[in-house]
Amino acid sequence: GAGVSQSPSNKVTEKGKDVELRCDPISGHTALYWYRQSLGQGLEFLIYFQGNSAPDKSGLPSDRFSAERTGGSVSTLTIQRTQQEDSAVYLCASSLSYSPNQPQHFGDGTRLSIL
Amino acid sequence: DQQVKQNSPSLSVQEGRISILNCDYTNSMFDYFLWYKKYPAEGPTFLISISSIKDKNEDGRFTVFLNKSAKHLSLHIVPSQPGDSAVYFCAASGVYSGGGADGLTFGKGTHLIIQP
């Protein structure tokens, strides 16, 4: 389709395992963003990419979180040694260009549950 | 500290009437504001935005008003339709929006319920 695609849509895993979440942005969108939404909370910004570069990683909750983007397209968010507090919906968005004035378009998210 | 606040967790409006959703912000560096609509199990969908140089932006049934001096914005939906029932998120961005130059700062959302 033409929208942002995320996979898997749902992921259940045991505490301590590593997980990898994937985001395929809208074709031609150079900027890509990761957010998460915990139960009852608003969306929390994690990291953005301009092309393959992530200039600011300070929004990542801990050093167990990492993200990469290759070829200016698909991005993966990896969580190592998952903890129960990592349970949330992880949302990816993309925008046409790197600009605060460009609307971000979201995927449907990955619902991550840590047992 | 919440920089974008939506103080009404829910709002119930009769079909055909006007829905008014409110949002307040504290960071004076925000210069671009957006409203998103979210259905269950789906990602947020962009609705309408406004730059800080404007005080009103209209798109069909949706109008966003910005009062910079009060650090307040509102989304008006008129007339309200059953399909408008969803959670509405206010978001803001600016050079210092926190967590990175271009990360949006979101409110916690308002659940709008349109009564038939």
PDB file of N, CA and C in Angstrom, chain A residues 7-93:
ATOM      1  N   SER A   7       5.831  -3.917  10.950  1.00  0.00           N
ATOM      2  CA  SER A   7       5.703  -5.336  11.261  1.00  0.00           C
ATOM      3  C   SER A   7       6.611  -5.722  12.417  1.00  0.00           C
ATOM      4  N   PRO A   8       6.210  -6.720  13.214  1.00  0.00           N
ATOM      5  CA  PRO A   8       4.892  -7.347  13.192  1.00  0.00           C
ATOM      6  C   PRO A   8       3.833  -6.400  13.761  1.00  0.00           C
ATOM      7  N   SER A   9       2.574  -6.740  13.586  1.00  0.00           N
ATOM      8  CA  SER A   9       1.524  -5.900  14.166  1.00  0.00           C
ATOM      9  C   SER A   9       1.398  -6.168  15.660  1.00  0.00           C
ATOM     10  N   ASN A  10       1.697  -7.404  16.046  1.00  0.00           N
ATOM     11  CA  ASN A  10       1.673  -7.768  17.462  1.00  0.00           C
ATOM     12  C   ASN A  10       2.882  -8.629  17.764  1.00  0.00           C
ATOM     13  N   LYS A  11       3.441  -8.446  18.951  1.00  0.00           N
ATOM     14  CA  LYS A  11       4.582  -9.266  19.366  1.00  0.00           C
ATOM     15  C   LYS A  11       4.482  -9.519  20.862  1.00  0.00           C
ATOM     16  N   VAL A  12       4.476 -10.797  21.218  1.00  0.00           N
ATOM     17  CA  VAL A  12       4.487 -11.188  22.620  1.00  0.00           C
ATOM     18  C   VAL A  12       5.782 -11.936  22.856  1.00  0.00           C
ATOM     19  N   THR A  13       6.516 -11.524  23.875  1.00  0.00           N
ATOM     20  CA  THR A  13       7.788 -12.188  24.134  1.00  0.00           C
ATOM     21  C   THR A  13       8.060 -12.206  25.629  1.00  0.00           C
ATOM     22  N   GLU A  14       8.992 -13.051  26.007  1.00  0.00           N
ATOM     23  CA  GLU A  14       9.335 -13.173  27.415  1.00  0.00           C
ATOM     24  C   GLU A  14      10.345 -12.113  27.830  1.00  0.00           C
ATOM     25  N   LYS A  15      10.247 -11.711  29.052  1.00  0.00           N
ATOM     26  CA  LYS A  15      11.205 -10.759  29.625  1.00  0.00           C
ATOM     27  C   LYS A  15      12.629 -11.282  29.403  1.00  0.00           C
ATOM     28  N   GLY A  16      13.516 -10.366  28.988  1.00  0.00           N
ATOM     29  CA  GLY A  16      14.906 -10.732  28.780  1.00  0.00           C
ATOM     30  C   GLY A  16      15.262 -11.042  27.334  1.00  0.00           C
ATOM     31  N   LYS A  17      14.251 -11.273  26.510  1.00  0.00           N
ATOM     32  CA  LYS A  17      14.505 -11.557  25.093  1.00  0.00           C
ATOM     33  C   LYS A  17      14.727 -10.255  24.327  1.00  0.00           C
ATOM     34  N   ASP A  18      15.374 -10.369  23.182  1.00  0.00           N
ATOM     35  CA  ASP A  18      15.534  -9.222  22.284  1.00  0.00           C
ATOM     36  C   ASP A  18      14.396  -9.211  21.269  1.00  0.00           C
ATOM     37  N   VAL A  19      13.968  -8.011  20.876  1.00  0.00           N
ATOM     38  CA  VAL A  19      12.948  -7.896  19.838  1.00  0.00           C
ATOM     39  C   VAL A  19      13.390  -6.878  18.793  1.00  0.00           C
ATOM     40  N   GLU A  20      12.917  -7.089  17.580  1.00  0.00           N
ATOM     41  CA  GLU A  20      13.224  -6.173  16.489  1.00  0.00           C
ATOM     42  C   GLU A  20      11.925  -5.788  15.808  1.00  0.00           C
ATOM     43  N   LEU A  21      11.708  -4.489  15.706  1.00  0.00           N
ATOM     44  CA  LEU A  21      10.493  -3.963  15.090  1.00  0.00           C
ATOM     45  C   LEU A  21      10.882  -3.279  13.788  1.00  0.00           C
ATOM     46  N   ARG A  22      10.026  -3.447  12.788  1.00  0.00           N
ATOM     47  CA  ARG A  22      10.369  -2.949  11.457  1.00  0.00           C
ATOM     48  C   ARG A  22       9.395  -1.888  10.997  1.00  0.00           C
ATOM     49  N   CYS A  23       9.930  -0.899  10.257  1.00  0.00           N
ATOM     50  CA  CYS A  23       9.103   0.165   9.698  1.00  0.00           C
ATOM     51  C   CYS A  23       9.499   0.408   8.255  1.00  0.00           C
ATOM     52  N   ASP A  24       8.499   0.413   7.392  1.00  0.00           N
ATOM     53  CA  ASP A  24       8.713   0.701   5.979  1.00  0.00           C
ATOM     54  C   ASP A  24       7.977   2.016   5.680  1.00  0.00           C
ATOM     55  N   PRO A  25       8.691   3.111   5.475  1.00  0.00           N
ATOM     56  CA  PRO A  25       8.021   4.412   5.347  1.00  0.00           C
ATOM     57  C   PRO A  25       7.356   4.580   3.985  1.00  0.00           C
ATOM     58  N   ILE A  26       6.630   5.663   3.847  1.00  0.00           N
ATOM     59  CA  ILE A  26       6.039   6.011   2.561  1.00  0.00           C
ATOM     60  C   ILE A  26       7.165   6.280   1.559  1.00  0.00           C
ATOM     61  N   SER A  27       7.012   5.745   0.374  1.00  0.00           N
ATOM     62  CA  SER A  27       8.040   5.898  -0.649  1.00  0.00           C
ATOM     63  C   SER A  27       8.331   7.376  -0.916  1.00  0.00           C
ATOM     64  N   GLY A  28       9.612   7.725  -0.898  1.00  0.00           N
ATOM     65  CA  GLY A  28      10.000   9.103  -1.162  1.00  0.00           C
ATOM     66  C   GLY A  28      10.118   9.970   0.077  1.00  0.00           C
ATOM     67  N   HIS A  29       9.660   9.464   1.212  1.00  0.00           N
ATOM     68  CA  HIS A  29       9.775  10.228   2.456  1.00  0.00           C
ATOM     69  C   HIS A  29      11.187  10.063   3.015  1.00  0.00           C
ATOM     70  N   THR A  30      11.844  11.192   3.232  1.00  0.00           N
ATOM     71  CA  THR A  30      13.229  11.119   3.683  1.00  0.00           C
ATOM     72  C   THR A  30      13.357  11.090   5.205  1.00  0.00           C
ATOM     73  N   ALA A  31      12.344  11.584   5.901  1.00  0.00           N
ATOM     74  CA  ALA A  31      12.400  11.619   7.360  1.00  0.00           C
ATOM     75  C   ALA A  31      11.560  10.499   7.953  1.00  0.00           C
ATOM     76  N   LEU A  32      12.077   9.878   8.997  1.00  0.00           N
ATOM     77  CA  LEU A  32      11.388   8.755   9.638  1.00  0.00           C
ATOM     78  C   LEU A  32      11.498   8.936  11.146  1.00  0.00           C
ATOM     79  N   TYR A  33      10.412   8.600  11.868  1.00  0.00           N
ATOM     80  CA  TYR A  33      10.330   8.855  13.307  1.00  0.00           C
ATOM     81  C   TYR A  33       9.802   7.611  14.017  1.00  0.00           C
ATOM     82  N   TRP A  34      10.291   7.389  15.222  1.00  0.00           N
ATOM     83  CA  TRP A  34       9.758   6.329  16.076  1.00  0.00           C
ATOM     84  C   TRP A  34       9.154   6.959  17.333  1.00  0.00           C
ATOM     85  N   TYR A  35       7.978   6.455  17.715  1.00  0.00           N
ATOM     86  CA  TYR A  35       7.298   6.867  18.937  1.00  0.00           C
ATOM     87  C   TYR A  35       6.837   5.607  19.668  1.00  0.00           C
ATOM     88  N   ARG A  36       6.492   5.769  20.930  1.00  0.00           N
ATOM     89  CA  ARG A  36       5.802   4.679  21.603  1.00  0.00           C
ATOM     90  C   ARG A  36       4.663   5.265  22.434  1.00  0.00           C
ATOM     91  N   GLN A  37       3.628   4.456  22.598  1.00  0.00           N
ATOM     92  CA  GLN A  37       2.487   4.854  23.403  1.00  0.00           C
ATOM     93  C   GLN A  37       2.235   3.792  24.451  1.00  0.00           C
ATOM     94  N   SER A  38       2.508   4.132  25.693  1.00  0.00           N
ATOM     95  CA  SER A  38       2.214   3.223  26.792  1.00  0.00           C
ATOM     96  C   SER A  38       0.754   3.397  27.192  1.00  0.00           C
ATOM     97  N   LEU A  39       0.237   2.421  27.914  1.00  0.00           N
ATOM     98  CA  LEU A  39      -1.180   2.405  28.272  1.00  0.00           C
ATOM     99  C   LEU A  39      -1.572   3.695  28.988  1.00  0.00           C
ATOM    100  N   GLY A  40      -2.614   4.359  28.454  1.00  0.00           N
ATOM    101  CA  GLY A  40      -3.122   5.565  29.089  1.00  0.00           C
ATOM    102  C   GLY A  40      -2.272   6.804  28.916  1.00  0.00           C
ATOM    103  N   GLN A  41      -1.237   6.702  28.095  1.00  0.00           N
ATOM    104  CA  GLN A  41      -0.334   7.840  27.900  1.00  0.00           C
ATOM    105  C   GLN A  41      -0.431   8.358  26.472  1.00  0.00           C
ATOM    106  N   GLY A  42       0.106   9.553  26.280  1.00  0.00           N
ATOM    107  CA  GLY A  42       0.220  10.080  24.927  1.00  0.00           C
ATOM    108  C   GLY A  42       1.402   9.454  24.221  1.00  0.00           C
ATOM    109  N   LEU A  43       1.618   9.865  23.005  1.00  0.00           N
ATOM    110  CA  LEU A  43       2.741   9.334  22.245  1.00  0.00           C
ATOM    111  C   LEU A  43       4.048   9.976  22.724  1.00  0.00           C
ATOM    112  N   GLU A  44       5.042   9.138  22.920  1.00  0.00           N
ATOM    113  CA  GLU A  44       6.349   9.573  23.398  1.00  0.00           C
ATOM    114  C   GLU A  44       7.345   9.454  22.259  1.00  0.00           C
ATOM    115  N   PHE A  45       7.967  10.568  21.896  1.00  0.00           N
ATOM    116  CA  PHE A  45       8.936  10.567  20.809  1.00  0.00           C
ATOM    117  C   PHE A  45      10.210   9.841  21.229  1.00  0.00           C
ATOM    118  N   LEU A  46      10.738   8.996  20.342  1.00  0.00           N
ATOM    119  CA  LEU A  46      11.947   8.225  20.652  1.00  0.00           C
ATOM    120  C   LEU A  46      13.151   8.705  19.846  1.00  0.00           C
ATOM    121  N   ILE A  47      13.015   8.724  18.522  1.00  0.00           N
ATOM    122  CA  ILE A  47      14.177   9.023  17.673  1.00  0.00           C
ATOM    123  C   ILE A  47      13.679   9.356  16.275  1.00  0.00           C
ATOM    124  N   TYR A  48      14.474  10.137  15.544  1.00  0.00           N
ATOM    125  CA  TYR A  48      14.148  10.394  14.149  1.00  0.00           C
ATOM    126  C   TYR A  48      15.372  10.178  13.283  1.00  0.00           C
ATOM    127  N   PHE A  49      15.099   9.915  12.017  1.00  0.00           N
ATOM    128  CA  PHE A  49      16.144   9.754  11.011  1.00  0.00           C
ATOM    129  C   PHE A  49      15.933  10.766   9.893  1.00  0.00           C
ATOM    130  N   GLN A  50      17.012  11.399   9.515  1.00  0.00           N
ATOM    131  CA  GLN A  50      17.035  12.183   8.287  1.00  0.00           C
ATOM    132  C   GLN A  50      17.929  11.388   7.324  1.00  0.00           C
ATOM    133  N   GLY A  51      17.333  10.775   6.334  1.00  0.00           N
ATOM    134  CA  GLY A  51      18.086   9.811   5.542  1.00  0.00           C
ATOM    135  C   GLY A  51      18.436   8.638   6.443  1.00  0.00           C
ATOM    136  N   ASN A  52      19.689   8.248   6.451  1.00  0.00           N
ATOM    137  CA  ASN A  52      20.146   7.141   7.300  1.00  0.00           C
ATOM    138  C   ASN A  52      20.719   7.607   8.629  1.00  0.00           C
ATOM    139  N   SER A  53      20.718   8.896   8.840  1.00  0.00           N
ATOM    140  CA  SER A  53      21.377   9.457  10.013  1.00  0.00           C
ATOM    141  C   SER A  53      20.386   9.796  11.123  1.00  0.00           C
ATOM    142  N   ALA A  54      20.750   9.442  12.349  1.00  0.00           N
ATOM    143  CA  ALA A  54      19.947   9.793  13.526  1.00  0.00           C
ATOM    144  C   ALA A  54      20.780  10.743  14.382  1.00  0.00           C
ATOM    145  N   PRO A  55      20.585  12.058  14.195  1.00  0.00           N
ATOM    146  CA  PRO A  55      21.462  13.023  14.870  1.00  0.00           C
ATOM    147  C   PRO A  55      21.302  13.067  16.393  1.00  0.00           C
ATOM    148  N   ASP A  56      20.142  12.675  16.891  1.00  0.00           N
ATOM    149  CA  ASP A  56      19.873  12.834  18.314  1.00  0.00           C
ATOM    150  C   ASP A  56      19.226  11.579  18.859  1.00  0.00           C
ATOM    151  N   LYS A  57      19.932  10.863  19.720  1.00  0.00           N
ATOM    152  CA  LYS A  57      19.412   9.612  20.272  1.00  0.00           C
ATOM    153  C   LYS A  57      18.968   9.774  21.720  1.00  0.00           C
ATOM    154  N   SER A  58      18.882  11.017  22.179  1.00  0.00           N
ATOM    155  CA  SER A  58      18.612  11.247  23.595  1.00  0.00           C
ATOM    156  C   SER A  58      17.195  10.865  24.003  1.00  0.00           C
ATOM    157  N   GLY A  59      16.290  10.716  23.030  1.00  0.00           N
ATOM    158  CA  GLY A  59      14.921  10.329  23.345  1.00  0.00           C
ATOM    159  C   GLY A  59      14.735   8.847  23.604  1.00  0.00           C
ATOM    160  N   LEU A  60      15.724   8.040  23.271  1.00  0.00           N
ATOM    161  CA  LEU A  60      15.621   6.598  23.539  1.00  0.00           C
ATOM    162  C   LEU A  60      15.621   6.364  25.041  1.00  0.00           C
ATOM    163  N   PRO A  61      14.710   5.514  25.549  1.00  0.00           N
ATOM    164  CA  PRO A  61      14.523   5.366  26.996  1.00  0.00           C
ATOM    165  C   PRO A  61      15.742   4.826  27.742  1.00  0.00           C
ATOM    166  N   SER A  62      16.505   3.958  27.098  1.00  0.00           N
ATOM    167  CA  SER A  62      17.683   3.394  27.756  1.00  0.00           C
ATOM    168  C   SER A  62      18.638   2.892  26.694  1.00  0.00           C
ATOM    169  N   ASP A  63      19.831   2.458  27.141  1.00  0.00           N
ATOM    170  CA  ASP A  63      20.813   1.947  26.170  1.00  0.00           C
ATOM    171  C   ASP A  63      20.435   0.565  25.645  1.00  0.00           C
ATOM    172  N   ARG A  64      19.323   0.006  26.118  1.00  0.00           N
ATOM    173  CA  ARG A  64      18.845  -1.264  25.546  1.00  0.00           C
ATOM    174  C   ARG A  64      18.141  -1.034  24.210  1.00  0.00           C
ATOM    175  N   PHE A  65      17.816   0.219  23.942  1.00  0.00           N
ATOM    176  CA  PHE A  65      17.108   0.585  22.709  1.00  0.00           C
ATOM    177  C   PHE A  65      18.112   1.076  21.673  1.00  0.00           C
ATOM    178  N   SER A  66      17.951   0.613  20.447  1.00  0.00           N
ATOM    179  CA  SER A  66      18.761   1.121  19.348  1.00  0.00           C
ATOM    180  C   SER A  66      17.916   1.124  18.088  1.00  0.00           C
ATOM    181  N   ALA A  67      18.291   1.949  17.143  1.00  0.00           N
ATOM    182  CA  ALA A  67      17.556   2.018  15.888  1.00  0.00           C
ATOM    183  C   ALA A  67      18.529   2.264  14.764  1.00  0.00           C
ATOM    184  N   GLU A  68      18.189   1.716  13.611  1.00  0.00           N
ATOM    185  CA  GLU A  68      18.993   1.993  12.434  1.00  0.00           C
ATOM    186  C   GLU A  68      18.096   2.097  11.214  1.00  0.00           C
ATOM    187  N   ARG A  69      18.648   2.743  10.214  1.00  0.00           N
ATOM    188  CA  ARG A  69      17.934   2.884   8.947  1.00  0.00           C
ATOM    189  C   ARG A  69      18.965   2.737   7.838  1.00  0.00           C
ATOM    190  N   THR A  70      18.671   1.886   6.893  1.00  0.00           N
ATOM    191  CA  THR A  70      19.597   1.652   5.795  1.00  0.00           C
ATOM    192  C   THR A  70      18.936   1.975   4.465  1.00  0.00           C
ATOM    193  N   GLY A  71      19.739   2.479   3.543  1.00  0.00           N
ATOM    194  CA  GLY A  71      19.231   2.781   2.208  1.00  0.00           C
ATOM    195  C   GLY A  71      18.192   3.880   2.188  1.00  0.00           C
ATOM    196  N   GLY A  72      18.112   4.649   3.272  1.00  0.00           N
ATOM    197  CA  GLY A  72      17.161   5.745   3.325  1.00  0.00           C
ATOM    198  C   GLY A  72      15.721   5.295   3.311  1.00  0.00           C
ATOM    199  N   SER A  73      15.483   4.017   3.648  1.00  0.00           N
ATOM    200  CA  SER A  73      14.112   3.512   3.582  1.00  0.00           C
ATOM    201  C   SER A  73      13.747   2.796   4.880  1.00  0.00           C
ATOM    202  N   VAL A  74      13.844   1.480   4.890  1.00  0.00           N
ATOM    203  CA  VAL A  74      13.373   0.688   6.033  1.00  0.00           C
ATOM    204  C   VAL A  74      14.191   0.995   7.279  1.00  0.00           C
ATOM    205  N   SER A  75      13.484   1.037   8.408  1.00  0.00           N
ATOM    206  CA  SER A  75      14.148   1.234   9.698  1.00  0.00           C
ATOM    207  C   SER A  75      13.778   0.100  10.642  1.00  0.00           C
ATOM    208  N   THR A  76      14.702  -0.244  11.531  1.00  0.00           N
ATOM    209  CA  THR A  76      14.415  -1.220  12.563  1.00  0.00           C
ATOM    210  C   THR A  76      14.702  -0.602  13.932  1.00  0.00           C
ATOM    211  N   LEU A  77      13.826  -0.892  14.860  1.00  0.00           N
ATOM    212  CA  LEU A  77      14.001  -0.504  16.258  1.00  0.00           C
ATOM    213  C   LEU A  77      14.242  -1.797  17.034  1.00  0.00           C
ATOM    214  N   THR A  78      15.369  -1.877  17.725  1.00  0.00           N
ATOM    215  CA  THR A  78      15.726  -3.081  18.463  1.00  0.00           C
ATOM    216  C   THR A  78      15.723  -2.794  19.953  1.00  0.00           C
ATOM    217  N   ILE A  79      15.092  -3.687  20.683  1.00  0.00           N
ATOM    218  CA  ILE A  79      15.098  -3.592  22.139  1.00  0.00           C
ATOM    219  C   ILE A  79      15.774  -4.849  22.666  1.00  0.00           C
ATOM    220  N   GLN A  80      16.861  -4.657  23.375  1.00  0.00           N
ATOM    221  CA  GLN A  80      17.596  -5.803  23.933  1.00  0.00           C
ATOM    222  C   GLN A  80      17.165  -6.045  25.376  1.00  0.00           C
ATOM    223  N   ARG A  81      17.203  -7.305  25.769  1.00  0.00           N
ATOM    224  CA  ARG A  81      16.906  -7.679  27.173  1.00  0.00           C
ATOM    225  C   ARG A  81      15.621  -6.991  27.644  1.00  0.00           C
ATOM    226  N   THR A  82      14.545  -7.283  26.941  1.00  0.00           N
ATOM    227  CA  THR A  82      13.281  -6.582  27.190  1.00  0.00           C
ATOM    228  C   THR A  82      12.837  -6.685  28.648  1.00  0.00           C
ATOM    229  N   GLN A  83      12.201  -5.625  29.105  1.00  0.00           N
ATOM    230  CA  GLN A  83      11.632  -5.539  30.438  1.00  0.00           C
ATOM    231  C   GLN A  83      10.123  -5.316  30.308  1.00  0.00           C
ATOM    232  N   GLN A  84       9.394  -5.573  31.377  1.00  0.00           N
ATOM    233  CA  GLN A  84       7.938  -5.435  31.316  1.00  0.00           C
ATOM    234  C   GLN A  84       7.525  -4.000  31.020  1.00  0.00           C
ATOM    235  N   GLU A  85       8.305  -3.023  31.468  1.00  0.00           N
ATOM    236  CA  GLU A  85       7.941  -1.631  31.207  1.00  0.00           C
ATOM    237  C   GLU A  85       8.115  -1.236  29.736  1.00  0.00           C
ATOM    238  N   ASP A  86       8.699  -2.140  28.945  1.00  0.00           N
ATOM    239  CA  ASP A  86       8.822  -1.877  27.511  1.00  0.00           C
ATOM    240  C   ASP A  86       7.514  -2.171  26.777  1.00  0.00           C
ATOM    241  N   SER A  87       6.570  -2.793  27.457  1.00  0.00           N
ATOM    242  CA  SER A  87       5.268  -3.095  26.834  1.00  0.00           C
ATOM    243  C   SER A  87       4.588  -1.796  26.431  1.00  0.00           C
ATOM    244  N   ALA A  88       4.244  -1.696  25.156  1.00  0.00           N
ATOM    245  CA  ALA A  88       3.647  -0.467  24.621  1.00  0.00           C
ATOM    246  C   ALA A  88       3.319  -0.718  23.156  1.00  0.00           C
ATOM    247  N   VAL A  89       2.674   0.275  22.553  1.00  0.00           N
ATOM    248  CA  VAL A  89       2.522   0.268  21.100  1.00  0.00           C
ATOM    249  C   VAL A  89       3.627   1.144  20.528  1.00  0.00           C
ATOM    250  N   TYR A  90       4.414   0.589  19.633  1.00  0.00           N
ATOM    251  CA  TYR A  90       5.513   1.323  19.013  1.00  0.00           C
ATOM    252  C   TYR A  90       5.056   1.773  17.630  1.00  0.00           C
ATOM    253  N   LEU A  91       5.081   3.081  17.424  1.00  0.00           N
ATOM    254  CA  LEU A  91       4.575   3.678  16.190  1.00  0.00           C
ATOM    255  C   LEU A  91       5.713   4.299  15.397  1.00  0.00           C
ATOM    256  N   CYS A  92       5.615   4.132  14.111  1.00  0.00           N
ATOM    257  CA  CYS A  92       6.574   4.726  13.196  1.00  0.00           C
ATOM    258  C   CYS A  92       5.846   5.740  12.331  1.00  0.00           C
ATOM    259  N   ALA A  93       6.506   6.818  11.992  1.00  0.00           N
ATOM    260  CA  ALA A  93       5.921   7.834  11.109  1.00  0.00           C
ATOM    261  C   ALA A  93       6.978   8.270  10.108  1.00  0.00           C
TER     262      ALA A  93
END
